[in-house]
């Protein structure tokens, strides 16, 4: 479109300039010829003309001048006498006062283009002077009126022909623009589309590289970059898969010896009271660390299942207040936690995985926070978007809020508290723990994965009176509603 507009403007400008120059040239040629003819003819006729004239002699003078000038109308004036070569011609409207004044001033031959009755005319006027050397004005004035309609028609025909040439110019410009689009704009558009597809994750996106110009070089460079990126992505995915398999295989292989170690440690702990103090302490330490190692292996197995997308929800409509109470009672935390549970809150969830989330959050609050620890169950309208969950304004959500009154978490720890194996600073000796004993560093990561599996998330913030506040958000879905 820009190409066509520029071509159109150029054509119109060229047409206007050509018309102006042609019209000026035609009119100048006509007026120069008219001035020379009038001057020559008047000089020749005036040589035999006697002054002062009478009306008849002045009329003969005008007729003689007109005969030598072709079809021009001649007006001769001497004081109050006026003679016209064509008695029927109306000359008053064609000879202006300005031209008469200029001729009467005796400044030589003058001309003027006038419009009379919407038709163009050229009027040439000159005074007749004595030929005795001092160029005295004789009082005789001559005006010749030339019709310019032929010149007007010629310039109009020229304008029409040039104007008719604009259409082919514009069509040619459009063709050139299409060719430019085919050779420049389309490849650029295709390259832009391929770049967007690559940015959206389609690593197989490529563009056809044709020719040897700069665009073809750019297309080949893009394809080489995409090939390298695809190969790198394939290597990374392969390495990630190997790492997941390695973790899963190691965890699986550790389960059998850990089971044996756990049995031995259990026997040693049961007989610890009968052992010497140092041996009893060692037996209890071995039992605690063996239990912690067993939990770490189980957490690694769980994380590997999440990474492999092998987790499936066993969801059913559940009373969440009963689920929270059962989770606390199972671990003996009922007397250590203040509960504020809205009764009758039901949603489609996997009860076992909600139990894991609640156990992790409450266990962390009891171990790393300070009493009182509170658990609050309710529903809210969520209007913002959190990491891991896509929300919409006005949607109802179930919230389980776990708060403590301990030292809390600094901002940098709150940003990373859900990272795997992340350990917070001394304010909270461990950032992640499961339902008992020392944490593996994977508990909060597993809790967040379970929340995301339900289409929810977990937020962490600082409490209004200190401490940390973890909030579990779950979509309020019931039986018969679609669950993502």
Coordinates of C-alpha atoms in Angstrom, one line a residue:
X1 CA 0.0 0.0 0.0
X2 CA 2.8 2.4 0.8
X3 CA 4.5 1.6 -2.5
X4 CA 1.2 2.3 -4.4
X5 CA 0.5 5.5 -2.5
X6 CA 4.1 6.8 -3.2
X7 CA 3.7 5.9 -6.8
X8 CA 0.3 7.6 -7.0
X9 CA 1.7 10.8 -5.4
X10 CA 4.7 10.8 -7.7
X11 CA 2.5 10.4 -10.8
X12 CA 0.1 13.1 -9.7
X13 CA 3.0 15.5 -9.0
X14 CA 4.7 14.7 -12.3
X15 CA 1.3 15.3 -14.1
X16 CA 0.8 18.6 -12.4
X17 CA 4.3 19.8 -13.2
X18 CA 4.1 18.6 -16.8
X19 CA 0.7 20.4 -17.2
X20 CA 2.0 23.6 -15.7
X21 CA 5.1 23.6 -17.9
X22 CA 3.2 22.7 -21.1
X23 CA 0.5 25.3 -20.5
X24 CA 3.1 28.0 -19.8
X25 CA 5.1 27.1 -22.9
X26 CA 2.0 27.1 -25.2
X27 CA 0.7 30.4 -23.8
X28 CA 4.1 32.0 -24.0
X29 CA 4.6 31.0 -27.6
X30 CA 1.1 32.3 -28.5
X31 CA 1.5 35.6 -26.7
X32 CA 5.0 36.2 -28.1
X33 CA 3.8 35.5 -31.6
X34 CA 0.7 37.8 -31.1
X35 CA 2.8 40.7 -29.7
X36 CA 5.3 40.5 -32.6
X37 CA 2.5 40.2 -35.2
X38 CA 0.6 43.2 -33.8
X39 CA 3.7 45.3 -33.5
X40 CA 4.8 44.5 -37.1
X41 CA 1.4 45.0 -38.6
X42 CA 0.6 48.2 -36.8
X43 CA 4.0 49.7 -37.7
X44 CA 3.5 48.8 -41.4
X45 CA -0.1 50.3 -41.6
X46 CA 0.6 53.3 -39.5
X47 CA 3.3 54.5 -41.8
X48 CA 0.7 55.6 -44.4
X49 CA -1.9 56.8 -41.9
X50 CA -2.6 60.5 -41.7
X51 CA -3.4 62.1 -38.3
X52 CA -5.7 63.4 -37.1
X53 CA -8.1 60.7 -38.4
X54 CA -11.8 60.9 -38.8
X55 CA -14.2 58.0 -38.0
X56 CA -14.1 56.6 -41.5
X57 CA -10.3 56.6 -41.8
X58 CA -9.9 55.2 -38.3
X59 CA -12.2 52.3 -39.3
X60 CA -10.2 51.6 -42.5
X61 CA -7.1 51.6 -40.3
X62 CA -8.6 49.0 -37.9
X63 CA -9.7 46.9 -40.9
X64 CA -6.2 46.9 -42.5
X65 CA -4.5 45.9 -39.3
X66 CA -7.0 43.1 -38.8
X67 CA -6.6 41.8 -42.3
X68 CA -2.9 41.3 -41.7
X69 CA -3.5 39.5 -38.3
X70 CA -5.9 36.8 -39.4
X71 CA -9.0 36.3 -37.3
X72 CA -8.0 38.8 -34.6
X73 CA -10.4 41.6 -33.7
X74 CA -8.7 45.0 -33.8
X75 CA -9.8 48.1 -31.9
X76 CA -8.3 51.5 -32.8
X77 CA -8.8 54.5 -30.5
X78 CA -7.9 58.1 -31.1
X79 CA -9.1 60.5 -28.4
X80 CA -12.9 60.1 -28.5
X81 CA -13.0 58.1 -31.7
X82 CA -13.2 54.3 -31.6
X83 CA -13.2 51.9 -34.6
X84 CA -13.6 48.1 -34.4
X85 CA -12.6 45.8 -37.3
X86 CA -15.7 43.7 -36.6
X87 CA -18.6 46.0 -35.8
X88 CA -20.6 43.2 -34.3
X89 CA -18.0 42.2 -31.8
X90 CA -18.4 43.2 -28.1
X91 CA -15.0 44.5 -27.0
X92 CA -15.8 46.5 -23.9
X93 CA -15.6 43.4 -21.6
X94 CA -12.4 42.2 -23.1
X95 CA -10.2 45.3 -23.0
X96 CA -9.7 46.2 -19.3
X97 CA -9.1 49.6 -17.7
X98 CA -5.7 48.5 -16.5
X99 CA -4.5 47.6 -20.0
X100 CA -5.9 50.9 -21.4
X101 CA -4.1 52.9 -18.8
X102 CA -0.8 51.0 -19.5
X103 CA -1.1 51.7 -23.2
X104 CA -2.0 55.3 -22.7
X105 CA 1.0 55.8 -20.6
X106 CA 3.1 55.1 -23.7
X107 CA 5.3 52.4 -22.1
X108 CA 5.4 50.2 -25.2
X109 CA 3.4 47.1 -26.2
X110 CA 1.4 45.5 -23.4
X111 CA -0.7 42.3 -23.2
X112 CA -3.1 40.7 -20.8
X113 CA -4.9 37.4 -20.6
X114 CA -8.6 37.8 -19.7
X115 CA -11.7 35.6 -19.2
X116 CA -14.8 36.9 -21.0
X117 CA -18.0 34.8 -20.8
X118 CA -15.9 31.9 -19.5
X119 CA -13.7 31.9 -22.5
X120 CA -10.0 32.8 -22.5
X121 CA -8.6 35.7 -24.7
X122 CA -5.3 37.4 -25.1
X123 CA -5.5 41.2 -25.6
X124 CA -2.4 43.0 -27.0
X125 CA -2.3 46.8 -26.8
X126 CA 0.3 49.4 -28.1
X127 CA 0.5 53.1 -28.7
X128 CA 1.4 54.5 -32.1
X129 CA 4.3 56.9 -31.8
X130 CA 5.9 59.3 -34.3
X131 CA 9.0 58.0 -36.1
X132 CA 11.0 61.2 -35.8
X133 CA 13.5 59.9 -33.2
X134 CA 12.0 61.2 -30.0
X135 CA 9.2 58.6 -29.9
X136 CA 6.4 61.0 -29.2
X137 CA 2.9 59.5 -28.5
X138 CA 0.6 60.2 -31.5
X139 CA -2.6 59.7 -29.6
X140 CA -3.5 56.6 -31.6
X141 CA -4.0 53.4 -29.6
X142 CA -4.4 49.9 -31.1
X143 CA -5.7 46.8 -29.4
X144 CA -5.8 43.3 -30.9
X145 CA -7.9 40.5 -29.3
X146 CA -6.8 36.9 -29.9
X147 CA -9.0 33.9 -29.1
X148 CA -7.1 31.4 -26.8
X149 CA -9.7 28.6 -26.9
X150 CA -7.5 26.5 -29.3
X151 CA -4.6 26.7 -26.8
X152 CA -6.9 25.9 -23.9
X153 CA -8.2 22.8 -25.8
X154 CA -4.6 21.7 -26.6
X155 CA -3.5 22.0 -22.9
X156 CA -6.7 20.3 -21.7
X157 CA -6.1 17.4 -24.2
X158 CA -2.5 17.2 -22.9
X159 CA -3.8 17.0 -19.3
X160 CA -6.3 14.3 -20.2
X161 CA -3.7 12.2 -21.8
X162 CA -1.3 12.5 -18.9
X163 CA -4.1 11.9 -16.4
X164 CA -5.1 8.8 -18.4
X165 CA -1.5 7.6 -17.9
X166 CA -1.8 7.6 -14.1
X167 CA -3.9 4.5 -14.1
X168 CA -1.3 2.3 -15.8
X169 CA 1.3 3.8 -13.5
X170 CA -0.7 2.8 -10.4
X171 CA -1.4 -0.6 -11.8
X172 CA 2.3 -1.1 -12.5
X173 CA 3.1 0.1 -8.9
X174 CA 0.7 -2.4 -7.5
X175 CA 2.3 -5.2 -9.5
X176 CA 5.7 -4.1 -8.3
X177 CA 4.4 -3.9 -4.7
X178 CA 3.1 -7.5 -5.1
X179 CA 6.5 -8.6 -6.4
X180 CA 8.2 -6.8 -3.5
X181 CA 5.8 -8.6 -1.1
X182 CA 6.6 -11.9 -2.7
X183 CA 10.3 -11.4 -2.5
X184 CA 10.6 -9.5 0.8
X185 CA 7.5 -9.1 2.9
X186 CA 6.2 -12.7 2.7
X187 CA 9.5 -14.3 3.7
X188 CA 9.7 -11.8 6.6
X189 CA 6.1 -12.6 7.6
X190 CA 6.8 -16.4 7.4
X191 CA 10.0 -15.9 9.5
X192 CA 8.0 -13.9 12.1
X193 CA 5.4 -16.6 12.3
X194 CA 8.0 -19.3 12.7
X195 CA 9.7 -17.3 15.4
X196 CA 6.4 -17.0 17.3
X197 CA 5.8 -20.7 17.0
X198 CA 9.3 -21.4 18.3
X199 CA 8.8 -19.0 21.2
X200 CA 5.5 -20.9 22.0
X201 CA 7.4 -24.2 22.2
X202 CA 7.1 -25.6 18.7
X203 CA 10.8 -26.5 18.3
X204 CA 10.0 -28.2 14.9
X205 CA 9.1 -24.8 13.3
X206 CA 11.2 -24.1 10.2
X207 CA 11.2 -21.7 7.2
X208 CA 12.0 -22.4 3.6
X209 CA 15.4 -20.9 2.6
X210 CA 15.4 -20.1 -1.1
X211 CA 18.0 -18.0 -3.0
X212 CA 21.2 -16.4 -2.0
X213 CA 20.1 -13.0 -0.7
X214 CA 20.2 -11.6 2.9
X215 CA 16.7 -13.0 3.6
X216 CA 17.7 -16.5 2.6
X217 CA 20.8 -16.2 4.8
X218 CA 18.6 -15.1 7.7
X219 CA 16.2 -18.0 7.1
X220 CA 19.1 -20.5 7.1
X221 CA 20.5 -19.0 10.3
X222 CA 17.0 -19.3 11.9
X223 CA 16.8 -22.9 10.9
X224 CA 20.3 -23.6 12.2
X225 CA 19.4 -21.9 15.5
X226 CA 16.1 -23.9 15.7
X227 CA 18.0 -27.2 15.0
X228 CA 20.5 -26.4 17.7
X229 CA 17.8 -25.5 20.2
X230 CA 15.8 -28.6 19.4
X231 CA 18.9 -30.8 19.8
X232 CA 19.7 -29.1 23.1
X233 CA 16.1 -29.5 24.3
X234 CA 16.2 -33.2 23.4
X235 CA 19.5 -33.6 25.3
X236 CA 18.1 -31.8 28.3
X237 CA 14.9 -33.9 28.2
X238 CA 16.9 -37.1 27.9
X239 CA 19.1 -36.0 30.8
X240 CA 16.1 -35.0 32.9
X241 CA 14.4 -38.4 32.2
X242 CA 17.6 -40.2 33.1
X243 CA 17.8 -38.2 36.4
X244 CA 14.2 -39.0 37.2
X245 CA 14.8 -42.7 36.4
X246 CA 18.0 -42.6 38.5
X247 CA 16.2 -41.1 41.5
X248 CA 13.3 -43.6 41.2
X249 CA 15.6 -46.5 40.7
X250 CA 17.8 -45.5 43.7
X251 CA 14.8 -45.0 45.9
X252 CA 13.4 -48.3 44.9
X253 CA 16.6 -50.1 45.5
X254 CA 17.0 -48.5 48.9
X255 CA 13.6 -49.6 50.1
X256 CA 14.6 -53.3 50.7
X257 CA 17.8 -52.6 52.7
X258 CA 16.0 -49.8 54.5
X259 CA 13.2 -52.2 55.5
X260 CA 15.8 -54.5 57.0
X261 CA 17.6 -51.6 58.7
X262 CA 14.3 -50.4 60.1
X263 CA 13.5 -53.7 61.6
X264 CA 17.0 -53.9 63.2
X265 CA 16.7 -50.3 64.5
X266 CA 13.3 -51.0 65.9
X267 CA 14.7 -54.1 67.8
X268 CA 17.6 -52.0 69.1
X269 CA 15.3 -49.2 70.2
X270 CA 13.1 -51.6 72.1
X271 CA 16.1 -53.1 73.9
X272 CA 17.8 -49.7 74.4
X273 CA 16.9 -49.6 78.1
X274 CA 18.9 -52.8 78.7
X275 CA 22.0 -51.4 76.9
X276 CA 24.8 -49.3 78.4
X277 CA 24.1 -45.5 78.1
X278 CA 26.4 -44.9 75.1
X279 CA 25.0 -48.0 73.3
X280 CA 21.4 -47.0 74.1
X281 CA 22.0 -43.4 72.7
X282 CA 23.6 -44.9 69.6
X283 CA 20.7 -47.3 69.1
X284 CA 18.1 -44.5 69.4
X285 CA 20.2 -42.3 67.0
X286 CA 20.3 -45.1 64.5
X287 CA 16.6 -45.7 64.8
X288 CA 15.8 -41.9 64.3
X289 CA 18.1 -41.5 61.3
X290 CA 16.9 -44.7 59.8
X291 CA 13.3 -43.5 60.1
X292 CA 14.3 -40.2 58.5
X293 CA 16.1 -41.9 55.7
X294 CA 13.0 -44.1 55.1
X295 CA 10.9 -40.9 54.9
X296 CA 13.4 -39.3 52.5
X297 CA 13.2 -42.3 50.2
X298 CA 9.4 -42.3 50.3
X299 CA 9.4 -38.6 49.5
X300 CA 11.9 -39.1 46.6
X301 CA 9.6 -41.8 45.2
X302 CA 6.6 -39.5 45.5
X303 CA 8.5 -36.6 43.8
X304 CA 9.6 -38.9 41.0
X305 CA 6.0 -40.0 40.4
X306 CA 5.0 -36.3 40.1
X307 CA 7.8 -35.6 37.6
X308 CA 6.8 -38.6 35.5
X309 CA 3.1 -37.5 35.6
X310 CA 2.2 -40.9 37.1
X311 CA 0.0 -39.4 39.8
X312 CA -3.7 -39.8 39.5
X313 CA -6.3 -38.4 41.8
X314 CA -8.7 -40.7 43.6
X315 CA -11.2 -37.9 44.0
X316 CA -14.6 -38.0 45.6
X317 CA -16.9 -35.5 47.3
X318 CA -15.5 -35.1 50.8
X319 CA -16.4 -33.2 54.0
X320 CA -13.2 -31.2 54.5
X321 CA -13.9 -30.4 58.2
X322 CA -13.9 -34.1 59.0
X323 CA -10.8 -34.6 56.8
X324 CA -8.8 -31.9 58.8
X325 CA -10.0 -33.2 62.2
X326 CA -9.0 -36.8 61.2
X327 CA -5.6 -35.7 60.0
X328 CA -4.9 -33.9 63.3
X329 CA -6.3 -36.8 65.4
X330 CA -4.2 -39.4 63.5
X331 CA -1.0 -37.6 64.6
X332 CA -2.0 -36.7 68.1
X333 CA -2.1 -32.9 67.4
X334 CA -5.7 -32.3 68.4
X335 CA -4.7 -30.8 71.8
X336 CA -1.8 -28.7 70.3
X337 CA -3.8 -26.9 67.6
X338 CA -6.7 -24.4 67.7
X339 CA -9.2 -25.3 65.0
X340 CA -11.8 -23.0 63.4
X341 CA -13.6 -25.2 60.9
X342 CA -16.7 -24.2 58.9
X343 CA -19.0 -27.2 59.0
X344 CA -20.6 -28.5 55.8
X345 CA -17.8 -27.5 53.4
X346 CA -17.7 -30.2 50.8
X347 CA -15.6 -30.5 47.7
X348 CA -14.4 -33.1 45.2
X349 CA -10.8 -33.9 46.4
X350 CA -8.5 -36.8 47.0
X351 CA -8.8 -37.2 50.8
X352 CA -5.4 -38.9 51.2
X353 CA -3.6 -36.1 49.4
X354 CA -5.4 -33.4 51.3
X355 CA -4.3 -35.2 54.5
X356 CA -0.7 -35.1 53.3
X357 CA -0.9 -31.4 52.7
X358 CA -2.5 -30.6 56.1
X359 CA -0.1 -32.9 57.9
X360 CA 2.9 -31.1 56.3
X361 CA 1.7 -27.6 57.0
X362 CA 0.6 -28.2 60.6
X363 CA 3.8 -30.3 61.3
X364 CA 6.0 -27.5 60.1
X365 CA 4.1 -25.0 62.2
X366 CA 4.4 -27.1 65.3
X367 CA 8.1 -27.9 64.8
X368 CA 9.4 -24.5 63.6
X369 CA 6.8 -22.0 64.8
X370 CA 5.5 -21.2 68.2
X371 CA 2.1 -21.7 69.8
X372 CA -0.6 -21.0 69.4
X373 CA -0.9 -22.9 66.1
X374 CA -4.3 -22.4 64.4
X375 CA -6.0 -24.2 61.5
X376 CA -8.9 -22.3 59.8
X377 CA -11.2 -23.9 57.2
X378 CA -13.6 -21.7 55.1
X379 CA -14.5 -20.5 51.7
X380 CA -13.5 -17.3 49.8
X381 CA -13.9 -15.6 46.5
X382 CA -10.5 -15.5 44.8
X383 CA -9.9 -12.7 42.3
X384 CA -6.2 -12.9 41.8
X385 CA -3.9 -15.3 40.1
X386 CA -1.3 -17.2 42.1
X387 CA 1.6 -19.4 40.8
X388 CA 0.4 -22.8 39.9
X389 CA -3.3 -22.0 39.7
X390 CA -5.5 -20.3 37.1
X391 CA -8.3 -18.4 38.7
X392 CA -11.2 -16.2 37.5
X393 CA -12.9 -13.4 39.3
X394 CA -15.9 -14.5 41.4
X395 CA -14.9 -18.1 41.7
X396 CA -15.4 -19.8 45.1
X397 CA -12.5 -21.5 46.7
X398 CA -11.9 -23.7 49.8
X399 CA -9.1 -22.3 52.0
X400 CA -7.2 -24.1 54.8
X401 CA -5.1 -21.6 56.7
X402 CA -2.3 -22.8 59.0
X403 CA -0.8 -20.0 61.2
X404 CA 1.7 -19.9 64.0
X405 CA 3.3 -17.3 66.2
X406 CA 7.0 -18.1 65.7
X407 CA 9.8 -16.1 64.2
X408 CA 8.2 -16.4 60.7
X409 CA 10.0 -16.5 57.4
X410 CA 12.1 -13.7 55.9
X411 CA 11.0 -12.6 52.4
X412 CA 13.8 -14.4 50.6
X413 CA 12.8 -17.6 52.4
X414 CA 9.1 -17.2 51.6
X415 CA 10.0 -17.0 47.9
X416 CA 11.9 -20.3 48.0
X417 CA 10.1 -22.2 50.7
X418 CA 8.5 -24.6 48.2
X419 CA 11.8 -25.4 46.4
X420 CA 13.0 -29.0 46.8
X421 CA 15.6 -29.5 49.5
X422 CA 15.6 -25.8 50.4
X423 CA 16.5 -25.1 54.0
X424 CA 15.6 -21.8 55.6
X425 CA 17.9 -19.9 58.0
X426 CA 18.1 -20.2 61.7
X427 CA 14.7 -18.5 62.2
X428 CA 13.1 -21.7 60.9
X429 CA 15.7 -24.5 61.0
X430 CA 14.1 -26.5 58.2
X431 CA 11.7 -25.1 55.6
X432 CA 10.1 -28.4 54.7
X433 CA 9.0 -31.4 56.7
X434 CA 6.6 -34.2 56.5
X435 CA 4.2 -35.5 59.2
X436 CA 6.7 -36.6 61.8
X437 CA 10.3 -36.2 63.0
X438 CA 12.9 -34.1 61.2
X439 CA 12.1 -33.0 57.6
X440 CA 13.4 -34.3 54.4
X441 CA 13.4 -30.9 52.7
X442 CA 10.7 -32.2 50.3
X443 CA 7.5 -31.9 52.3
X444 CA 6.4 -28.5 51.2
X445 CA 7.3 -29.3 47.6
X446 CA 5.2 -32.4 47.8
X447 CA 2.4 -30.5 49.4
X448 CA 2.4 -27.9 46.6
X449 CA 2.4 -30.6 43.9
X450 CA -0.6 -32.2 45.6
X451 CA -2.4 -28.8 45.7
X452 CA -1.6 -28.2 42.0
X453 CA -2.9 -31.7 41.2
X454 CA -6.3 -30.5 42.5
X455 CA -6.1 -27.3 40.5
X456 CA -5.1 -25.2 43.5
X457 CA -2.1 -23.7 45.1
X458 CA -0.5 -22.8 48.5
X459 CA 0.4 -19.3 49.5
X460 CA 2.8 -18.2 52.3
X461 CA 2.7 -14.9 54.0
X462 CA 3.7 -13.2 57.3
X463 CA 1.0 -13.2 59.9
X464 CA -0.5 -10.0 61.3
X465 CA 1.0 -10.7 64.8
X466 CA 4.1 -12.4 63.5
X467 CA 4.8 -15.9 62.5
X468 CA 4.1 -17.6 59.1
X469 CA 0.7 -18.2 57.5
X470 CA 0.4 -21.0 54.9
X471 CA -2.9 -21.0 53.0
X472 CA -4.1 -23.9 50.9
X473 CA -6.5 -23.0 48.1
X474 CA -8.7 -25.7 46.5
X475 CA -11.4 -25.1 43.9
X476 CA -14.9 -25.6 45.4
X477 CA -16.1 -28.4 43.2
X478 CA -18.8 -30.8 43.9
X479 CA -20.0 -34.0 42.3
X480 CA -21.2 -33.5 38.8
X481 CA -18.9 -30.5 38.1
X482 CA -15.9 -30.7 35.8
X483 CA -12.6 -31.0 37.5
X484 CA -9.4 -30.1 35.8

